Amino acid sequence: MSWSLLFTERYNRRAARFLRRHPEMKQAYRKTLLLLEANPHHPSLRLHPLRGRLQGLHSVSINLNYRISLEEWIEGQTLIPIDIGDHDAVYRA
Protein backbone atom coordinates (compact mmCIF):
# COMPACT_ATOMS: atom_id res chain seq x y z
CA MET A 1 0.00 0.00 0.00
CA SER A 2 1.57 3.26 -1.14
CA TRP A 3 1.00 6.68 0.39
CA SER A 4 1.26 10.00 -1.36
CA LEU A 5 2.84 13.20 -0.11
CA LEU A 6 1.07 16.52 -0.63
CA PHE A 7 3.51 19.42 -0.34
CA THR A 8 2.24 22.90 0.45
CA GLU A 9 3.99 26.02 -0.76
CA ARG A 10 4.75 26.96 2.85
CA TYR A 11 6.36 23.59 3.54
CA ASN A 12 8.39 23.75 0.32
CA ARG A 13 9.85 27.11 1.44
CA ARG A 14 10.70 25.69 4.86
CA ALA A 15 12.29 22.57 3.37
CA ALA A 16 14.35 24.64 0.91
CA ARG A 17 15.58 26.85 3.76
CA PHE A 18 16.37 23.78 5.89
CA LEU A 19 18.37 22.16 3.07
CA ARG A 20 20.29 25.39 2.38
CA ARG A 21 21.29 25.50 6.05
CA HIS A 22 22.01 21.76 6.25
CA PRO A 23 23.19 20.56 2.81
CA GLU A 24 24.65 17.44 4.44
CA MET A 25 21.06 16.32 5.17
CA LYS A 26 19.87 16.14 1.53
CA GLN A 27 20.38 12.40 1.17
CA ALA A 28 18.79 11.57 4.54
CA TYR A 29 15.88 13.91 3.75
CA ARG A 30 15.24 12.22 0.38
CA LYS A 31 15.44 8.78 2.00
CA THR A 32 12.91 9.86 4.63
CA LEU A 33 10.46 11.04 1.95
CA LEU A 34 10.83 7.78 0.01
CA LEU A 35 10.19 5.75 3.16
CA LEU A 36 7.16 7.89 4.01
CA GLU A 37 5.63 7.14 0.62
CA ALA A 38 6.41 3.43 0.81
CA ASN A 39 5.60 2.81 4.48
CA PRO A 40 5.08 5.64 6.98
CA HIS A 41 5.20 3.08 9.79
CA HIS A 42 8.74 1.94 8.96
CA PRO A 43 10.59 1.67 12.31
CA SER A 44 13.44 3.97 11.25
CA LEU A 45 10.99 6.87 10.82
CA ARG A 46 9.81 6.63 14.43
CA LEU A 47 6.33 7.90 13.47
CA HIS A 48 4.45 9.13 16.52
CA PRO A 49 1.45 11.36 17.26
CA LEU A 50 2.06 14.74 18.83
CA ARG A 51 0.25 15.92 21.92
CA GLY A 52 -0.83 19.18 23.45
CA ARG A 53 -0.95 22.19 21.17
CA LEU A 54 0.14 20.05 18.20
CA GLN A 55 -2.43 17.31 18.75
CA GLY A 56 -3.65 15.94 15.43
CA LEU A 57 -0.18 16.08 13.87
CA HIS A 58 2.43 13.35 13.69
CA SER A 59 6.19 13.48 13.56
CA VAL A 60 8.85 11.40 11.84
CA SER A 61 12.60 11.47 12.31
CA ILE A 62 15.05 12.30 9.55
CA ASN A 63 17.81 11.42 12.03
CA LEU A 64 18.26 11.79 15.78
CA ASN A 65 18.34 15.60 15.55
CA TYR A 66 15.87 16.54 12.81
CA ARG A 67 12.15 15.94 12.39
CA ILE A 68 9.33 16.43 9.94
CA SER A 69 5.91 17.13 11.40
CA LEU A 70 3.01 16.08 9.23
CA GLU A 71 -0.71 15.75 9.01
CA GLU A 72 -2.11 12.35 8.15
CA TRP A 73 -5.13 12.13 5.91
CA ILE A 74 -6.01 8.47 6.17
CA GLU A 75 -9.00 8.36 3.80
CA GLY A 76 -6.88 9.37 0.84
CA GLN A 77 -3.66 7.70 2.00
CA THR A 78 -2.11 11.17 1.91
CA LEU A 79 0.53 12.68 4.16
CA ILE A 80 0.92 16.46 4.30
CA PRO A 81 4.31 17.65 5.62
CA ILE A 82 3.88 20.73 7.83
CA ASP A 83 7.31 21.65 9.18
CA ILE A 84 10.93 20.51 9.13
CA GLY A 85 13.79 21.25 11.49
CA ASP A 86 15.35 20.30 14.77
CA HIS A 87 13.26 18.92 17.61
CA ASP A 88 12.61 22.27 19.31
CA ALA A 89 11.82 24.18 16.11
CA VAL A 90 9.34 21.60 14.82
CA TYR A 91 7.54 21.15 18.11
CA ARG A 92 7.29 24.89 18.66
CA ALA A 93 5.39 25.40 15.37
CSV table of N, CA and C in Angstrom, one decimal:
chain,number,residue,atom,x,y,z
A,1,MET,N,0.8,-1.2,0.0
A,1,MET,CA,0.0,0.0,0.0
A,1,MET,C,0.9,1.2,0.0
A,2,SER,N,0.7,2.1,-1.0
A,2,SER,CA,1.6,3.3,-1.1
A,2,SER,C,0.8,4.5,-0.7
A,3,TRP,N,1.5,5.4,-0.1
A,3,TRP,CA,1.0,6.7,0.4
A,3,TRP,C,1.5,7.8,-0.5
A,4,SER,N,0.8,8.9,-0.6
A,4,SER,CA,1.3,10.0,-1.4
A,4,SER,C,1.6,11.2,-0.4
A,5,LEU,N,2.5,12.0,-0.9
A,5,LEU,CA,2.8,13.2,-0.1
A,5,LEU,C,2.3,14.4,-0.8
A,6,LEU,N,1.6,15.3,-0.1
A,6,LEU,CA,1.1,16.5,-0.6
A,6,LEU,C,1.8,17.7,0.0
A,7,PHE,N,2.7,18.3,-0.8
A,7,PHE,CA,3.5,19.4,-0.3
A,7,PHE,C,2.8,20.8,-0.5
A,8,THR,N,2.8,21.5,0.5
A,8,THR,CA,2.2,22.9,0.5
A,8,THR,C,3.4,23.9,0.1
A,9,GLU,N,3.0,25.0,-0.4
A,9,GLU,CA,4.0,26.0,-0.8
A,9,GLU,C,4.8,26.4,0.5
A,10,ARG,N,4.1,26.6,1.6
A,10,ARG,CA,4.7,27.0,2.9
A,10,ARG,C,5.8,25.9,3.3
A,11,TYR,N,5.4,24.6,3.2
A,11,TYR,CA,6.4,23.6,3.5
A,11,TYR,C,7.6,23.6,2.6
A,12,ASN,N,7.3,23.7,1.3
A,12,ASN,CA,8.4,23.8,0.3
A,12,ASN,C,9.4,24.8,0.6
A,13,ARG,N,8.9,26.0,1.0
A,13,ARG,CA,9.9,27.1,1.4
A,13,ARG,C,10.7,26.7,2.7
A,14,ARG,N,10.0,26.1,3.6
A,14,ARG,CA,10.7,25.7,4.9
A,14,ARG,C,11.7,24.6,4.6
A,15,ALA,N,11.4,23.7,3.7
A,15,ALA,CA,12.3,22.6,3.4
A,15,ALA,C,13.5,23.1,2.6
A,16,ALA,N,13.2,24.1,1.7
A,16,ALA,CA,14.4,24.6,0.9
A,16,ALA,C,15.3,25.4,1.8
A,17,ARG,N,14.7,26.1,2.8
A,17,ARG,CA,15.6,26.9,3.8
A,17,ARG,C,16.4,25.9,4.6
A,18,PHE,N,15.7,24.8,5.1
A,18,PHE,CA,16.4,23.8,5.9
A,18,PHE,C,17.5,23.2,5.1
A,19,LEU,N,17.3,22.8,3.9
A,19,LEU,CA,18.4,22.2,3.1
A,19,LEU,C,19.5,23.1,2.7
A,20,ARG,N,19.2,24.4,2.6
A,20,ARG,CA,20.3,25.4,2.4
A,20,ARG,C,21.2,25.5,3.6
A,21,ARG,N,20.5,25.4,4.8
A,21,ARG,CA,21.3,25.5,6.0
A,21,ARG,C,22.0,24.2,6.4
A,22,HIS,N,21.5,23.1,5.9
A,22,HIS,CA,22.0,21.8,6.3
A,22,HIS,C,22.2,20.9,5.0
A,23,PRO,N,23.1,21.3,4.1
A,23,PRO,CA,23.2,20.6,2.8
A,23,PRO,C,23.6,19.1,3.0
A,24,GLU,N,24.2,18.8,4.2
A,24,GLU,CA,24.7,17.4,4.4
A,24,GLU,C,23.4,16.5,4.7
A,25,MET,N,22.3,17.1,4.9
A,25,MET,CA,21.1,16.3,5.2
A,25,MET,C,20.2,16.0,3.9
A,26,LYS,N,20.7,16.4,2.7
A,26,LYS,CA,19.9,16.1,1.5
A,26,LYS,C,19.6,14.7,1.3
A,27,GLN,N,20.6,13.8,1.4
A,27,GLN,CA,20.4,12.4,1.2
A,27,GLN,C,19.5,11.8,2.2
A,28,ALA,N,19.7,12.1,3.5
A,28,ALA,CA,18.8,11.6,4.5
A,28,ALA,C,17.4,12.1,4.4
A,29,TYR,N,17.2,13.3,4.0
A,29,TYR,CA,15.9,13.9,3.7
A,29,TYR,C,15.2,13.2,2.6
A,30,ARG,N,15.8,12.9,1.5
A,30,ARG,CA,15.2,12.2,0.4
A,30,ARG,C,14.9,10.8,0.8
A,31,LYS,N,15.7,10.1,1.5
A,31,LYS,CA,15.4,8.8,2.0
A,31,LYS,C,14.2,8.8,2.9
A,32,THR,N,14.1,9.8,3.7
A,32,THR,CA,12.9,9.9,4.6
A,32,THR,C,11.6,10.0,3.8
A,33,LEU,N,11.7,10.9,2.8
A,33,LEU,CA,10.5,11.0,1.9
A,33,LEU,C,10.1,9.8,1.2
A,34,LEU,N,11.1,9.0,0.7
A,34,LEU,CA,10.8,7.8,0.0
A,34,LEU,C,10.2,6.8,1.0
A,35,LEU,N,10.7,6.7,2.2
A,35,LEU,CA,10.2,5.7,3.2
A,35,LEU,C,8.8,6.1,3.5
A,36,LEU,N,8.5,7.4,3.7
A,36,LEU,CA,7.2,7.9,4.0
A,36,LEU,C,6.2,7.4,3.0
A,37,GLU,N,6.5,7.6,1.7
A,37,GLU,CA,5.6,7.1,0.6
A,37,GLU,C,5.4,5.6,0.6
A,38,ALA,N,6.5,4.9,0.9
A,38,ALA,CA,6.4,3.4,0.8
A,38,ALA,C,5.7,2.9,2.0
A,39,ASN,N,6.1,3.4,3.2
A,39,ASN,CA,5.6,2.8,4.5
A,39,ASN,C,5.8,3.8,5.6
A,40,PRO,N,4.9,4.7,5.9
A,40,PRO,CA,5.1,5.6,7.0
A,40,PRO,C,5.3,5.0,8.4
A,41,HIS,N,5.0,3.7,8.5
A,41,HIS,CA,5.2,3.1,9.8
A,41,HIS,C,6.5,2.3,9.9
A,42,HIS,N,7.4,2.6,8.9
A,42,HIS,CA,8.7,1.9,9.0
A,42,HIS,C,9.4,2.3,10.3
A,43,PRO,N,10.0,1.4,11.0
A,43,PRO,CA,10.6,1.7,12.3
A,43,PRO,C,11.6,2.8,12.3
A,44,SER,N,12.4,2.9,11.2
A,44,SER,CA,13.4,4.0,11.3
A,44,SER,C,12.9,5.4,11.2
A,45,LEU,N,11.6,5.5,10.8
A,45,LEU,CA,11.0,6.9,10.8
A,45,LEU,C,10.5,7.3,12.2
A,46,ARG,N,10.3,6.3,13.1
A,46,ARG,CA,9.8,6.6,14.4
A,46,ARG,C,8.6,7.5,14.4
A,47,LEU,N,7.6,7.2,13.6
A,47,LEU,CA,6.3,7.9,13.5
A,47,LEU,C,5.6,7.9,14.8
A,48,HIS,N,5.2,9.1,15.3
A,48,HIS,CA,4.5,9.1,16.5
A,48,HIS,C,3.5,10.3,16.5
A,49,PRO,N,2.4,10.2,17.2
A,49,PRO,CA,1.5,11.4,17.3
A,49,PRO,C,2.0,12.4,18.2
A,50,LEU,N,1.7,13.6,17.9
A,50,LEU,CA,2.1,14.7,18.8
A,50,LEU,C,0.9,15.0,19.8
A,51,ARG,N,1.3,15.6,20.9
A,51,ARG,CA,0.3,15.9,21.9
A,51,ARG,C,0.2,17.4,22.2
A,52,GLY,N,-0.7,17.8,23.0
A,52,GLY,CA,-0.8,19.2,23.4
A,52,GLY,C,-1.3,20.1,22.3
A,53,ARG,N,-0.6,21.2,22.2
A,53,ARG,CA,-1.0,22.2,21.2
A,53,ARG,C,-0.9,21.6,19.7
A,54,LEU,N,-0.1,20.6,19.5
A,54,LEU,CA,0.1,20.1,18.2
A,54,LEU,C,-0.6,18.8,18.0
A,55,GLN,N,-1.6,18.5,18.9
A,55,GLN,CA,-2.4,17.3,18.8
A,55,GLN,C,-3.1,17.3,17.4
A,56,GLY,N,-3.1,16.1,16.8
A,56,GLY,CA,-3.6,15.9,15.4
A,56,GLY,C,-2.6,15.8,14.4
A,57,LEU,N,-1.3,16.2,14.8
A,57,LEU,CA,-0.2,16.1,13.9
A,57,LEU,C,0.6,14.9,14.3
A,58,HIS,N,1.5,14.4,13.4
A,58,HIS,CA,2.4,13.4,13.7
A,58,HIS,C,3.8,13.9,13.4
A,59,SER,N,4.8,13.1,13.8
A,59,SER,CA,6.2,13.5,13.6
A,59,SER,C,7.0,12.2,13.1
A,60,VAL,N,7.9,12.4,12.2
A,60,VAL,CA,8.9,11.4,11.8
A,60,VAL,C,10.3,12.0,12.0
A,61,SER,N,11.2,11.1,12.2
A,61,SER,CA,12.6,11.5,12.3
A,61,SER,C,13.3,11.3,11.0
A,62,ILE,N,14.1,12.4,10.7
A,62,ILE,CA,15.0,12.3,9.6
A,62,ILE,C,16.3,11.6,10.1
A,63,ASN,N,16.7,12.1,11.3
A,63,ASN,CA,17.8,11.4,12.0
A,63,ASN,C,17.5,11.7,13.5
A,64,LEU,N,18.5,11.6,14.4
A,64,LEU,CA,18.3,11.8,15.8
A,64,LEU,C,18.0,13.3,16.1
A,65,ASN,N,18.5,14.2,15.3
A,65,ASN,CA,18.3,15.6,15.6
A,65,ASN,C,17.2,16.3,14.8
A,66,TYR,N,16.8,15.8,13.7
A,66,TYR,CA,15.9,16.5,12.8
A,66,TYR,C,14.6,15.8,12.6
A,67,ARG,N,13.5,16.5,12.5
A,67,ARG,CA,12.2,15.9,12.4
A,67,ARG,C,11.4,16.6,11.3
A,68,ILE,N,10.4,15.9,10.8
A,68,ILE,CA,9.3,16.4,9.9
A,68,ILE,C,8.0,16.2,10.7
A,69,SER,N,7.3,17.3,10.9
A,69,SER,CA,5.9,17.1,11.4
A,69,SER,C,5.0,17.1,10.2
A,70,LEU,N,3.9,16.3,10.4
A,70,LEU,CA,3.0,16.1,9.2
A,70,LEU,C,1.6,15.8,9.7
A,71,GLU,N,0.7,16.0,8.8
A,71,GLU,CA,-0.7,15.8,9.0
A,71,GLU,C,-1.0,14.5,8.2
A,72,GLU,N,-1.8,13.6,8.8
A,72,GLU,CA,-2.1,12.3,8.2
A,72,GLU,C,-3.6,12.4,7.7
A,73,TRP,N,-3.8,12.2,6.5
A,73,TRP,CA,-5.1,12.1,5.9
A,73,TRP,C,-5.4,10.7,5.5
A,74,ILE,N,-5.9,9.9,6.4
A,74,ILE,CA,-6.0,8.5,6.2
A,74,ILE,C,-6.9,8.1,5.0
A,75,GLU,N,-8.0,8.8,4.8
A,75,GLU,CA,-9.0,8.4,3.8
A,75,GLU,C,-8.3,8.3,2.4
A,76,GLY,N,-7.5,9.3,2.2
A,76,GLY,CA,-6.9,9.4,0.8
A,76,GLY,C,-5.5,8.8,0.8
A,77,GLN,N,-5.0,8.2,1.9
A,77,GLN,CA,-3.7,7.7,2.0
A,77,GLN,C,-2.7,8.8,1.7
A,78,THR,N,-2.9,10.0,2.2
A,78,THR,CA,-2.1,11.2,1.9
A,78,THR,C,-1.5,11.7,3.2
A,79,LEU,N,-0.2,12.0,3.1
A,79,LEU,CA,0.5,12.7,4.2
A,79,LEU,C,0.9,14.1,3.7
A,80,ILE,N,0.7,15.1,4.6
A,80,ILE,CA,0.9,16.5,4.3
A,80,ILE,C,2.0,17.0,5.2
A,81,PRO,N,3.2,17.1,4.8
A,81,PRO,CA,4.3,17.7,5.6
A,81,PRO,C,4.0,19.1,6.0
A,82,ILE,N,4.2,19.4,7.3
A,82,ILE,CA,3.9,20.7,7.8
A,82,ILE,C,5.1,21.5,8.1
A,83,ASP,N,6.1,20.9,8.8
A,83,ASP,CA,7.3,21.6,9.2
A,83,ASP,C,8.5,20.7,9.2
A,84,ILE,N,9.7,21.3,9.1
A,84,ILE,CA,10.9,20.5,9.1
A,84,ILE,C,11.9,21.3,9.9
A,85,GLY,N,12.7,20.6,10.7
A,85,GLY,CA,13.8,21.2,11.5
A,85,GLY,C,14.2,20.4,12.7
A,86,ASP,N,14.9,21.0,13.6
A,86,ASP,CA,15.3,20.3,14.8
A,86,ASP,C,14.2,20.1,15.7
A,87,HIS,N,14.3,19.3,16.7
A,87,HIS,CA,13.3,18.9,17.6
A,87,HIS,C,12.5,20.1,18.1
A,88,ASP,N,13.2,21.1,18.7
A,88,ASP,CA,12.6,22.3,19.3
A,88,ASP,C,11.9,23.1,18.3
A,89,ALA,N,12.5,23.3,17.1
A,89,ALA,CA,11.8,24.2,16.1
A,89,ALA,C,10.5,23.6,15.6
A,90,VAL,N,10.5,22.3,15.4
A,90,VAL,CA,9.3,21.6,14.8
A,90,VAL,C,8.2,21.6,15.9
A,91,TYR,N,8.6,21.3,17.1
A,91,TYR,CA,7.5,21.2,18.1
A,91,TYR,C,7.1,22.5,18.7
A,92,ARG,N,7.7,23.5,18.3
A,92,ARG,CA,7.3,24.9,18.7
A,92,ARG,C,6.3,25.4,17.7
A,93,ALA,N,6.2,24.9,16.5
A,93,ALA,CA,5.4,25.4,15.4
A,93,ALA,C,3.9,25.5,15.7
